[in-house]
Coordinates of C-alpha atoms and ligand atoms in Angstrom, one line a residue:
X1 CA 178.5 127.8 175.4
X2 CA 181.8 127.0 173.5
X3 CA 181.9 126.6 169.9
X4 CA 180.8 123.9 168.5
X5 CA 183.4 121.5 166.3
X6 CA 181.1 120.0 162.8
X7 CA 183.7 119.2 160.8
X8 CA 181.3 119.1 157.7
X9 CA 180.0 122.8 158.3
X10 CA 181.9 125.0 156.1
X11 CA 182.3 127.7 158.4
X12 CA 185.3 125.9 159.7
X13 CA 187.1 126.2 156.1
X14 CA 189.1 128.7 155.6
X15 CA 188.4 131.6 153.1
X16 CA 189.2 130.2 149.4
X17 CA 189.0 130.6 145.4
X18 CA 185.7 129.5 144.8
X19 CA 182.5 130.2 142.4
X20 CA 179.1 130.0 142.4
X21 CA 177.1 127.3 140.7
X22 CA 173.2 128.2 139.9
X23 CA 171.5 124.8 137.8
X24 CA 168.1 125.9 136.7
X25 CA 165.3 123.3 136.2
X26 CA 161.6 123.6 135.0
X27 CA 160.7 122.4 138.6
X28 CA 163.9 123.3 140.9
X29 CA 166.7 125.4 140.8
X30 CA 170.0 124.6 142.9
X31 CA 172.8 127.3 143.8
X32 CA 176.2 126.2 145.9
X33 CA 179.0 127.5 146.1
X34 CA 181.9 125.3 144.7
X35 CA 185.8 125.4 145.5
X36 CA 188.3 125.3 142.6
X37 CA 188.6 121.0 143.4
X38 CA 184.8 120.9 142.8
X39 CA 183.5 120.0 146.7
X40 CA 180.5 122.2 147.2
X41 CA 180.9 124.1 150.4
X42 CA 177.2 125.1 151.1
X43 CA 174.1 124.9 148.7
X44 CA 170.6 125.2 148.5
X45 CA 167.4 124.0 146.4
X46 CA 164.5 126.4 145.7
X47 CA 161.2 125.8 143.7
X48 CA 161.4 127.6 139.9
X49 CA 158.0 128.6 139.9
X50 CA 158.2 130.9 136.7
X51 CA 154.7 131.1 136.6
X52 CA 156.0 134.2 139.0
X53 CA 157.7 135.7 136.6
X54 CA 161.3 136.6 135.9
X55 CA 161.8 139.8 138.6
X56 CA 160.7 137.2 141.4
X57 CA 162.6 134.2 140.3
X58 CA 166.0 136.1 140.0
X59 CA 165.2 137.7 143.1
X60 CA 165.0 134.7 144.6
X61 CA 168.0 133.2 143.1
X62 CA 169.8 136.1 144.7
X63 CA 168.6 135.9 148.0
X64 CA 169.5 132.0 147.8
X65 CA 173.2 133.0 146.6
X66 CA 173.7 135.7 149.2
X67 CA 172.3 132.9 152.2
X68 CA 174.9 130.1 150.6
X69 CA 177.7 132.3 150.5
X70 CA 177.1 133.4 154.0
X71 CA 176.7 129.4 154.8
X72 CA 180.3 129.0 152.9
X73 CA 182.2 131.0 155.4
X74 CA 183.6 132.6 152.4
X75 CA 182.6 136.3 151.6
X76 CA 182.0 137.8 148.3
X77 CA 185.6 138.8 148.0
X78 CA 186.7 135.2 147.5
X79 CA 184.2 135.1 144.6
X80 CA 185.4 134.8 141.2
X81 CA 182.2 134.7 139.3
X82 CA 178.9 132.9 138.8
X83 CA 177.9 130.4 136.5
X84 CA 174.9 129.1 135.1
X85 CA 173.3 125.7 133.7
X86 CA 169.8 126.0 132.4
X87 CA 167.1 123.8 130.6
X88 CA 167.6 125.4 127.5
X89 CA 167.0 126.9 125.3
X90 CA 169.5 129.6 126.0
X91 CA 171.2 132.5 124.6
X92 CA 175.0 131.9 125.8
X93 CA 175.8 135.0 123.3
X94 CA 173.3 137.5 125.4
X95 CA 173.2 135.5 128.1
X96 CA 169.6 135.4 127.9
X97 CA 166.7 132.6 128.6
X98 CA 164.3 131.9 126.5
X99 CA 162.6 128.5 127.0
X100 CA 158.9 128.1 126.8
X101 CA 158.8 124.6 126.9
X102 CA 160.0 124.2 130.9
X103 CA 160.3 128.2 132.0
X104 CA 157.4 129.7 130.3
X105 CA 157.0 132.8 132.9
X106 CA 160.5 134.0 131.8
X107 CA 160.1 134.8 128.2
X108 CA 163.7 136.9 126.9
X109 CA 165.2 136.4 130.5
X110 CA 168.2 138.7 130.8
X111 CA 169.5 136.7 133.9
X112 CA 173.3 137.2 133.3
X113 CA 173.3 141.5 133.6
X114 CA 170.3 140.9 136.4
X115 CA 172.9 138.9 138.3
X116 CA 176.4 140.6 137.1
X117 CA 174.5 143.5 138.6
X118 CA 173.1 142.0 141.9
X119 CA 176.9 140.8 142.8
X120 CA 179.3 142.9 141.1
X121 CA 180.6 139.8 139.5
X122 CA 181.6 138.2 135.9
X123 CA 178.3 135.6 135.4
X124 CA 178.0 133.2 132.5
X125 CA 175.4 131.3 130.8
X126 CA 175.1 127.7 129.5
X127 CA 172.8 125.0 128.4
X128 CA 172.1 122.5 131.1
X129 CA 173.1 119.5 129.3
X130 CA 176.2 121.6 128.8
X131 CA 177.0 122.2 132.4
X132 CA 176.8 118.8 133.5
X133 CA 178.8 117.5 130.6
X134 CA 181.6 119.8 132.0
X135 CA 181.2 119.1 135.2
X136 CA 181.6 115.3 134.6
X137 CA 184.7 116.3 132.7
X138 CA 186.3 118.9 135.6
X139 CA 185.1 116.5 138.7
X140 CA 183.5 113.2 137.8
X141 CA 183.8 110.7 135.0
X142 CA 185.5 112.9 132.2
X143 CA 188.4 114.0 134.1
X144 CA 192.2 113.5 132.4
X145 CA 190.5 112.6 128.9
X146 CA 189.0 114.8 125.7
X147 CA 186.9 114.7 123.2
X148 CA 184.5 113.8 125.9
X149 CA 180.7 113.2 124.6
X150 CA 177.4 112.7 127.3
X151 CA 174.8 111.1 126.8
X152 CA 171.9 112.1 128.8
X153 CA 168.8 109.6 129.3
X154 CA 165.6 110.4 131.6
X155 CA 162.6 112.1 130.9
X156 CA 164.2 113.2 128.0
X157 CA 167.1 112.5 126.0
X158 CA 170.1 114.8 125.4
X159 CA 174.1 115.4 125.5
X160 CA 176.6 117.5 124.8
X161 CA 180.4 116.9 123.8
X162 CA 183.2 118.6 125.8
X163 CA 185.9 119.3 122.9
X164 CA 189.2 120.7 123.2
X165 CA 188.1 121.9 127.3
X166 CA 185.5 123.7 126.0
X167 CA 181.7 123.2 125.1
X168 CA 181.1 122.1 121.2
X169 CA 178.6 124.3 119.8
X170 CA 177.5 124.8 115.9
X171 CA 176.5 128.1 114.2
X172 CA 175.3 130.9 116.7
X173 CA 176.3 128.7 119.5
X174 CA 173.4 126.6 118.9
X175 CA 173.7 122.8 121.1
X176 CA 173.8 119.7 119.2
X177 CA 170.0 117.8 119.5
X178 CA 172.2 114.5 120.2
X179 CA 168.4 113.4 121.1
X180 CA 167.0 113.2 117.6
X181 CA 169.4 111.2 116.0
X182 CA 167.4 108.8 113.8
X183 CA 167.4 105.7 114.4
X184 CA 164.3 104.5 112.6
X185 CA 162.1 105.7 109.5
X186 CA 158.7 103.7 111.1
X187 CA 159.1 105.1 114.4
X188 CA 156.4 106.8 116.4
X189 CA 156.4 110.3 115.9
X190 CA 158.5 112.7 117.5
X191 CA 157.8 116.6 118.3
X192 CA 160.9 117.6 116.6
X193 CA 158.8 116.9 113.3
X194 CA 160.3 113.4 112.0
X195 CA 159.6 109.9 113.0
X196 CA 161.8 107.7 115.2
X197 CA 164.1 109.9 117.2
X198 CA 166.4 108.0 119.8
X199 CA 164.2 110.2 122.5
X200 CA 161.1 108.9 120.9
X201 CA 162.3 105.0 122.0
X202 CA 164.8 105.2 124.7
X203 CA 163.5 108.0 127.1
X204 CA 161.6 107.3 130.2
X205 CA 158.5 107.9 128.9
X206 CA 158.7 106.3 125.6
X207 CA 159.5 103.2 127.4
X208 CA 156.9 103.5 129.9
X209 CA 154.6 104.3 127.0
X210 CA 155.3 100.9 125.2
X211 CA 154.8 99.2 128.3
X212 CA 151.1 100.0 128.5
X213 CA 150.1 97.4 126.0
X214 CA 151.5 94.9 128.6
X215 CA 149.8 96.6 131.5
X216 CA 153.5 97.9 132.7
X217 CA 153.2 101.7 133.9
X218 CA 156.3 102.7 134.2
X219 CA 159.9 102.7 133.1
X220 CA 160.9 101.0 136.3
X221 CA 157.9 98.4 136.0
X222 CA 159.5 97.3 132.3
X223 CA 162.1 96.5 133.6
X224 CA 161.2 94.8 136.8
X225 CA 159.2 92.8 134.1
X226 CA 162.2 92.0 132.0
X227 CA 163.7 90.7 135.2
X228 CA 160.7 88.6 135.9
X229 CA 160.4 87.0 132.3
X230 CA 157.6 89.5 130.5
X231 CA 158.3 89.2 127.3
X232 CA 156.4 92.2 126.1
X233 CA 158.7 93.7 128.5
X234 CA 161.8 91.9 127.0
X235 CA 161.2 93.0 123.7
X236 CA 160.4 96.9 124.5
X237 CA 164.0 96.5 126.0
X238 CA 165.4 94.6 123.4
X239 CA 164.6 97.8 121.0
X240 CA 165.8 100.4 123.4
X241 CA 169.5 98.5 123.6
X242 CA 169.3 98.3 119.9
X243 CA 168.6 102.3 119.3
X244 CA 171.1 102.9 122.5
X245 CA 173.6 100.6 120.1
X246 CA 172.9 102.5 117.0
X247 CA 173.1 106.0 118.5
X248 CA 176.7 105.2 120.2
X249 CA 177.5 103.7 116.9
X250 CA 176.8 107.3 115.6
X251 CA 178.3 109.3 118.5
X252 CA 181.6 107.4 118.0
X253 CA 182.0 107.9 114.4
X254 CA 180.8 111.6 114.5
X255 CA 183.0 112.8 117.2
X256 CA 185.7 110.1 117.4
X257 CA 185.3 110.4 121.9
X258 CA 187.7 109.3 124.2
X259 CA 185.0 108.7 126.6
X260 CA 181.2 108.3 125.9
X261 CA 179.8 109.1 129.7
X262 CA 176.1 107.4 130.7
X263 CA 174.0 109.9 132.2
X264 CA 170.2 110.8 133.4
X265 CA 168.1 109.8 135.7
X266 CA 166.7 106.3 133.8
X267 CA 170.6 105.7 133.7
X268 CA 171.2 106.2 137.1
X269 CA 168.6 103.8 137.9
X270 CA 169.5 101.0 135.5
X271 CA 173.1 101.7 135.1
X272 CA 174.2 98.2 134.2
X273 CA 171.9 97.6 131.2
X274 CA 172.7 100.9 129.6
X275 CA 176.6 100.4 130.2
X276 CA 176.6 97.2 128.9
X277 CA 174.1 98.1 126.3
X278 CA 176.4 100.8 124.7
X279 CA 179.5 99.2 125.5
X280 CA 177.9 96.2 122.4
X281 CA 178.2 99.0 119.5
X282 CA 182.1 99.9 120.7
X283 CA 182.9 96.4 120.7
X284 CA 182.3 95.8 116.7
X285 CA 183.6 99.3 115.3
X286 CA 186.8 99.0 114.0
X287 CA 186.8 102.5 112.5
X288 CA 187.5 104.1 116.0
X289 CA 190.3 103.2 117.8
X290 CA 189.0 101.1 120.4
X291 CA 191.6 100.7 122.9
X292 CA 191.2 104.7 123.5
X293 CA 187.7 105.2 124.0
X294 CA 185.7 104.0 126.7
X295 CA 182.3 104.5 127.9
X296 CA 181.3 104.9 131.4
X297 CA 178.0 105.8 133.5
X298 CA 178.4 109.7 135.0
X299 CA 179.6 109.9 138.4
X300 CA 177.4 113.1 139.6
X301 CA 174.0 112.4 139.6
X302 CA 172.3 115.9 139.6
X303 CA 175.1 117.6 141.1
X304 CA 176.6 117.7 137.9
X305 CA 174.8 120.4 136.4
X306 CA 175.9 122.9 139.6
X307 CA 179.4 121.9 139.8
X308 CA 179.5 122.2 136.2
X309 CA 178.3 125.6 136.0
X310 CA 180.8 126.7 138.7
X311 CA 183.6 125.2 137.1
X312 CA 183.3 126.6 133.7
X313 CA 182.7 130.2 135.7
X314 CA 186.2 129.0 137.0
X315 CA 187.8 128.6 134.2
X316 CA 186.2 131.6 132.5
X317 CA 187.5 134.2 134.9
X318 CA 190.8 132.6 134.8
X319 CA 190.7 132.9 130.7
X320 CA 188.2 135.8 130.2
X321 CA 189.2 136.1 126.9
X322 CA 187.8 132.4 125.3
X323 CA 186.3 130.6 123.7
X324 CA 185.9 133.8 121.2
X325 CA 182.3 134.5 119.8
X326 CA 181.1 135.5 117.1
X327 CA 177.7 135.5 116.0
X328 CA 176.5 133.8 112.6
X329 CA 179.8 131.6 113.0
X330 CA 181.1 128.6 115.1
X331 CA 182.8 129.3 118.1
X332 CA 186.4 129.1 118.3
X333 CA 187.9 126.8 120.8
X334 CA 191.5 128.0 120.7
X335 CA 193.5 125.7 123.7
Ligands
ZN1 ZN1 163.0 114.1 117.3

């Protein structure tokens, strides 16, 4: 039988500079290998199951890298390196995991020598919220524009900020909690140790936990009650838009953005209140140039983690020698 012509099999593409991606999850982990314009050329899911422990889970993560590669039509030769996004947090510095929270089987995970071994190849190490930050800003809603800051909203609620092409980080490389920005002193308490934490009223579950005392379940059932006229439902929506308005508020007088990006799963859902939510505190602060900044929902969905990753491997092997770290200080972003 002659061969077969599926034009969106990668086998038919010829060999070309590409990374891998690897986006680790409490629940799932995704590898694909990306080319340099960020189209993902094969990939693959797997369950993280780190009850197993590390040795099985990287094990696996290798045996899922070798099968996309092979998928790619590319071979290990056209591989520049490998990076990885993962719940954090994580040691960027030592490229070591160490989250008990989602990953508890992988306490002091040395993944990055464990895989620079495997594969002979330069492997790098980042905070989830970090890779899909930059891969919004290489491939999706941040392209062409910088200070870029995301916003991420789902079960919990995170960011990162994309600054000068590279990921903003504070002393030892630590990621900023863009979660746990206050937003009220009476607020229900939050596991970080204060009270009233924009997680703690905006997430998924702290809305579907306000919607109980109106017999709503779920995030999605508030707001299907908003749109039929609850107005329990109204008013647990009417707080979330104002913490969303005062936490942009913040986010554009901290970091002065170009581009505040809407992401997460609650966002992807409900993408128009959350837009036009945000877009309320931009439209009365007349400290930040205005006509510059912009805020948008993410383009990615959960891709953006893995094409992230991959892109930042990218742009690592292709600058080795940045940002510079140094432990105990910030990093330095030199362009
Ligand atoms: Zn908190």
């Amino acid at each position: 039988m002659g061969r077969v012509y599926r034009p969106t099999r990668a086998r038919a593409v010829k060999p070309q500079r590409c990374t891998v991606g690897v986006d680790i999850g409490g629940t799932k982990i995704a590898v694909g290998v990306v080319a340099t314009d960020g189209s993902v050329l094969a990939e693959k899911t797997l369950p993280t199951k780190s009850h197993t422990g590390f040795a099985d889970g990287v094990g696996r993560i290798a045996a899922a890298v070798r099968e996309v590669i092979l998928e790619s039509g590319q071979t290990k030769e056209d591989l520049l390196g490998l990076g990885i996004g993962c719940a954090g947090p994580v040691d960027p510095l030592r490229g070591e995991i160490n989250n008990p929270h989602t990953l508890p089987g992988w306490p002091g995970a040395k993944i990055v020598p464990a895989l620079a071994r495997e594969f002979g190849l330069p492997v790098w190490l980042e905070n989830d919220a970090d890779a899909a930050a930059l891969g919004e800003y290489y491939f999706g809603a941040g392209q062409g524009v910088d200070p870029v800051v995301m916003l991420t909203i789902g079960t919990g609620v995170g960011g990162a900020v994309i600054m000068r092409g590279g990921i903003y980080r504070g002393v030892d490389g630590e990621h900023p909690e863009i979660g746990h920005i206050p937003i009220s002193f009476a607020g229900q308490r939050c596991y970080c140790g204060r009270s009233g934490c924009l997680e703690s009223i905006i997430s998924g579950p702290a809305i579907a936990d306000a919607g109980k005392k109106f017999g709503l379940e779920t995030a999605a059932e508030v707001f299907a009650g908003m749109a039929a006229g609850n107005a329990g439902a109204a008013a647990i929506l009417a707080d979330v838009q104002r913490a969303l308005d005062a936490a942009i508020w913040t986010l554009l007088h901290t970091f002065s953005p170009a581009r505040i990006i809407l992401g997460g799963g609650l966002v992807d859902a409900q993408a128009e209140f959350f837009t036009a939510a945000a877009r309320q505190a931009q439209k009365s602060a007349h400290l930040v140039a205005r006509s510059t900044v912009d805020i948008v929902p993410a383009r990615l969905g959960n891709r953006a983690g893995l094409v992230g990753a991959a892109g930042w491997a990218l742009r690592r092997s292709e600058s080795p020698g940045e940002p510079a770290v140094r432990p105990g200080h910030a990093f330095s972003l030199s362009p």
